[in-house]
Short mmCIF file of C-alpha atoms in Angstrom, two decimals:
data_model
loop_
_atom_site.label_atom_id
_atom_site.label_comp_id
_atom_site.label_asym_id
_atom_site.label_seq_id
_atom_site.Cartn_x
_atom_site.Cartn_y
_atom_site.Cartn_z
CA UNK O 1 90.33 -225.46 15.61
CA UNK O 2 92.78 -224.86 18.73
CA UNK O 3 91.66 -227.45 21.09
CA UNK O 4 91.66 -230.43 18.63
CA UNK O 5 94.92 -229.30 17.36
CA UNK O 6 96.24 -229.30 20.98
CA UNK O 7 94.35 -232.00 22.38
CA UNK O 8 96.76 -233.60 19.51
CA UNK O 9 99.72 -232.01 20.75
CA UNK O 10 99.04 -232.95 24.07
CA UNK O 11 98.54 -237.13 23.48
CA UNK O 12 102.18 -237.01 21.98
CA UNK O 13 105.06 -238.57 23.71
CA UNK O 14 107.98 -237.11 24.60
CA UNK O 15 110.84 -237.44 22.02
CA UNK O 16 113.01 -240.67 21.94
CA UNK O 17 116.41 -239.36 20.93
CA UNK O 18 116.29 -235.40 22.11
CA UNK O 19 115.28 -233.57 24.82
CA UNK O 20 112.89 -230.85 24.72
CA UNK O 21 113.28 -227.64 26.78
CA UNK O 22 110.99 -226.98 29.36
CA UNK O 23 108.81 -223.96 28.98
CA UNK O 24 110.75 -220.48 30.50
CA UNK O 25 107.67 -218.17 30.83
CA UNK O 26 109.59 -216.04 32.70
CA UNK O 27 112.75 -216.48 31.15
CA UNK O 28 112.76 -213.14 29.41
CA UNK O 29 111.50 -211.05 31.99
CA UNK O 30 114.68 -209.50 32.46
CA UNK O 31 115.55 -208.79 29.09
CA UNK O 32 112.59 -207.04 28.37
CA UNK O 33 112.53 -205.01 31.35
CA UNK O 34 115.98 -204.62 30.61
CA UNK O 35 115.38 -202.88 27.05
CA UNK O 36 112.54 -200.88 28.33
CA UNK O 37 115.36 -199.25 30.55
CA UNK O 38 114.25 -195.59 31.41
CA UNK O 39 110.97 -195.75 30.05
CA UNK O 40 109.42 -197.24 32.35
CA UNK O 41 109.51 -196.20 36.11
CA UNK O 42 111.96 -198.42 37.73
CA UNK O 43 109.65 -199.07 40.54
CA UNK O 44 107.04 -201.17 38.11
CA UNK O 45 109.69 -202.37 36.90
CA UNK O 46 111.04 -204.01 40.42
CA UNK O 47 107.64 -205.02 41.06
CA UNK O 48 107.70 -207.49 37.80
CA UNK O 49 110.76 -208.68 38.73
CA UNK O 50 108.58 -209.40 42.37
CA UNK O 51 105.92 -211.12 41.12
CA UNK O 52 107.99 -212.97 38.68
CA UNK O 53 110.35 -214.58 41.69
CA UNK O 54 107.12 -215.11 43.55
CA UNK O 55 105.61 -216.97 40.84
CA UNK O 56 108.83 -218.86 39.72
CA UNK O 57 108.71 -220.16 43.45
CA UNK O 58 105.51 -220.89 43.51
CA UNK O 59 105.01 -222.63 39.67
CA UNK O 60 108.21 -224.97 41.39
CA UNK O 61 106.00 -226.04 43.84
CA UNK O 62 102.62 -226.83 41.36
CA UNK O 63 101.27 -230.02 41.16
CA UNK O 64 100.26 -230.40 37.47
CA UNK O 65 96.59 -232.17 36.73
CA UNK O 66 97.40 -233.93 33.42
CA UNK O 67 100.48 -235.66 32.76
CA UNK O 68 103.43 -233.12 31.94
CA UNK O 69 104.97 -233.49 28.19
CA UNK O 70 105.00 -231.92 25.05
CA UNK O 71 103.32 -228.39 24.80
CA UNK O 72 102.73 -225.66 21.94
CA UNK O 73 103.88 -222.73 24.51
CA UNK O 74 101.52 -220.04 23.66
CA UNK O 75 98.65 -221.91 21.90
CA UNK O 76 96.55 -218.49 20.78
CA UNK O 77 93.86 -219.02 18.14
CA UNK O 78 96.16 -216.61 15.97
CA UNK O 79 98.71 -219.39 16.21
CA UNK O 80 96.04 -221.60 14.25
CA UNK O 81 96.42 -221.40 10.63
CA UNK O 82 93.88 -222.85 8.14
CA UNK O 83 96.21 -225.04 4.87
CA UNK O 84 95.53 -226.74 2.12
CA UNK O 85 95.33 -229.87 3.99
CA UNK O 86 92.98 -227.82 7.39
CA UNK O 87 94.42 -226.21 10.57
CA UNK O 88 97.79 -226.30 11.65
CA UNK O 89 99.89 -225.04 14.77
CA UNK O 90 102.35 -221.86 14.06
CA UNK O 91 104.85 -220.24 15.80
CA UNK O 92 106.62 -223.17 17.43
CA UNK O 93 109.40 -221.04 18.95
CA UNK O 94 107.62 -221.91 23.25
CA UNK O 95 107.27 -225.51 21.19
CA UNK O 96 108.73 -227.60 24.87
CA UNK O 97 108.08 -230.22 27.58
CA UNK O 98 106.55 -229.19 30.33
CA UNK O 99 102.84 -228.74 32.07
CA UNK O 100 99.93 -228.95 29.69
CA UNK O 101 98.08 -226.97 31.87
CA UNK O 102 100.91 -224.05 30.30
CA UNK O 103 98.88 -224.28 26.80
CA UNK O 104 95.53 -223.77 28.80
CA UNK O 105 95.59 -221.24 30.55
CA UNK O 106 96.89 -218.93 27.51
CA UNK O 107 93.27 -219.12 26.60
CA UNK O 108 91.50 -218.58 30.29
CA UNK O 109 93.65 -215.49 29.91
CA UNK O 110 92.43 -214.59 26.79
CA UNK O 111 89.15 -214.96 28.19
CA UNK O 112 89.70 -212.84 31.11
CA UNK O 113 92.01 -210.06 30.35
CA UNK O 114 92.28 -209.89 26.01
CA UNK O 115 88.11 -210.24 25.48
CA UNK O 116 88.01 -213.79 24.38
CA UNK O 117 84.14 -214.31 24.21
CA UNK O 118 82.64 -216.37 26.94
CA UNK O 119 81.32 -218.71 24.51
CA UNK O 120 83.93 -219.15 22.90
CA UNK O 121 86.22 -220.12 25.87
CA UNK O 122 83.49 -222.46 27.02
CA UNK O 123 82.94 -224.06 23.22
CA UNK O 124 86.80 -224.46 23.51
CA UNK O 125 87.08 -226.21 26.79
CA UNK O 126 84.06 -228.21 26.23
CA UNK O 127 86.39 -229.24 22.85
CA UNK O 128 89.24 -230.07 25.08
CA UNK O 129 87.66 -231.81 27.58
CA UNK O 130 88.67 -230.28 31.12
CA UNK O 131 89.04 -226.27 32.27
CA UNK O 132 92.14 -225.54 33.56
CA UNK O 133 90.66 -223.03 35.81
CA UNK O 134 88.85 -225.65 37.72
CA UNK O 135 93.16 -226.73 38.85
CA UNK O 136 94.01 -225.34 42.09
CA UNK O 137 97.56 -224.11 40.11
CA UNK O 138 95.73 -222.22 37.56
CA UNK O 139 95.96 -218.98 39.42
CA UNK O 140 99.98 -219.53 39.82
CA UNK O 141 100.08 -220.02 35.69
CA UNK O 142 98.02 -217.21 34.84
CA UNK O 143 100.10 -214.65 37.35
CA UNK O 144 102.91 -215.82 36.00
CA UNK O 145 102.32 -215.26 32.26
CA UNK O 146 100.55 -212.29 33.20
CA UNK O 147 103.79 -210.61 34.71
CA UNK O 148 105.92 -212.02 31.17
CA UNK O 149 102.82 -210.39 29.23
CA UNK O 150 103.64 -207.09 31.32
CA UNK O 151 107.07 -207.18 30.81
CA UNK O 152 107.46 -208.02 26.98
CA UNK O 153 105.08 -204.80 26.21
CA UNK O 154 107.57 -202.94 28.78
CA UNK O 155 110.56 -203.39 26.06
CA UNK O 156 108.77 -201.33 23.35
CA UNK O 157 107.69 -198.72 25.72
CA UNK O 158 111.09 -196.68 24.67
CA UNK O 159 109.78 -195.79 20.96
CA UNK O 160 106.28 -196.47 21.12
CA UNK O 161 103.38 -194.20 23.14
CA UNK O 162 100.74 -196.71 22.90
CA UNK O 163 103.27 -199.71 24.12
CA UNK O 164 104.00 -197.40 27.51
CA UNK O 165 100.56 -196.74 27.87
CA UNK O 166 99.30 -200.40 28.16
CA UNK O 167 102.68 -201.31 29.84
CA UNK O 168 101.01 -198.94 32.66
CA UNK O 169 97.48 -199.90 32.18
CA UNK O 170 98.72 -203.49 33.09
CA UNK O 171 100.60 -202.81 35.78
CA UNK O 172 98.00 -200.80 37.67
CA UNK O 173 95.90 -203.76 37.07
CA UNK O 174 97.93 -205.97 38.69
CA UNK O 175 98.78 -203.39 41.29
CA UNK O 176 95.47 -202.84 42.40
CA UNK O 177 94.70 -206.94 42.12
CA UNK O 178 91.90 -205.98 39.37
CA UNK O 179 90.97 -208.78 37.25
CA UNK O 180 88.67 -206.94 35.39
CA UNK O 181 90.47 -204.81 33.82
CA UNK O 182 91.10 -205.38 29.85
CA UNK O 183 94.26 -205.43 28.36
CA UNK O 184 94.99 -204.93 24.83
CA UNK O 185 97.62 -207.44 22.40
CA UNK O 186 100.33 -205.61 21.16
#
């Protein structure tokens, strides 16, 4: 249901008489690293903060591959709710302008690093039309909301075991460049 519903999203125009927001994956970095505070060891902690000027810089300097405009923001199937009237698109909060390519690559993650099915990715992007991880930026997106997926898990490391322990399962990963290594939704 997610790629029709986004495929949707993605045909619309931008607005007439606002302006939407652009999408500010990283925008919250700071905070959440911020309310993890001594937690987590300070030193993962500057190396988000690292990778997410690195990949600021570098998403500035993308490219996109399809035309740039309205986007969900984090387009997960749980964000894909069956109602009386069939599937609709949930927590709108990311809801901006900015690249498509954004929405994407939320699944190739999910593929790679949460244990999205193969077949599932590739019955998705065969719905959609295109894989964004045939675009030369897709490696910039996915490091990017890889480091704000890090960093959000970081601010409930203070009262929760489990949050600390995939806050440093996640950074190792990233540490030791290891795609392979699984990550868990929290």
């Amino acid at each position: 249901d997610l790629a029709p519903l986004l495929t949707q999203v993605h045909a619309l125009p931008p607005p007439e008489h606002f302006t939407l927001p652009r999408r500010e994956l990283l925008g919250g970095v700071e905070r959440w690293l911020r309310l993890a505070g001594d937690a987590i060891d300070p030193a993962d902690a500057d190396y988000l903060r690292g990778r997410r000027d690195g990949f600021a810089k570098a998403a500035a300097a993308l490219a996109p591959h399809l035309p740039p405009g309205p986007i969900h923001g984090d387009a997960l199937p749980r964000n894909v709710h069956i109602g009386p009237d069939g599937p609709v698109l949930v927590d709108l909060e990311t809801f901006s302008a900015d690249f498509r390519e954004h929405d994407l690559v939320v699944l190739a993650l999910s593929r790679d690093r949460y244990g999205l099915p193969p077949e599932a990715y590739d019955a998705f992007t065969a719905a959609y039309g295109w894989d964004v991880r045939a675009w030369a930026g897709c490696a910039v997106l996915r490091g990017a909301r890889e480091t704000a997926s890090c960093a959000w898990v970081s601010q409930h490391a203070p009262t929760n075991p489990k949050a600390l322990a995939e806050f440093r399962r996640r950074v190792a990963s990233l540490r030791e460049d290891d795609p392979e290594v699984r990550w868990y939704p929290f």
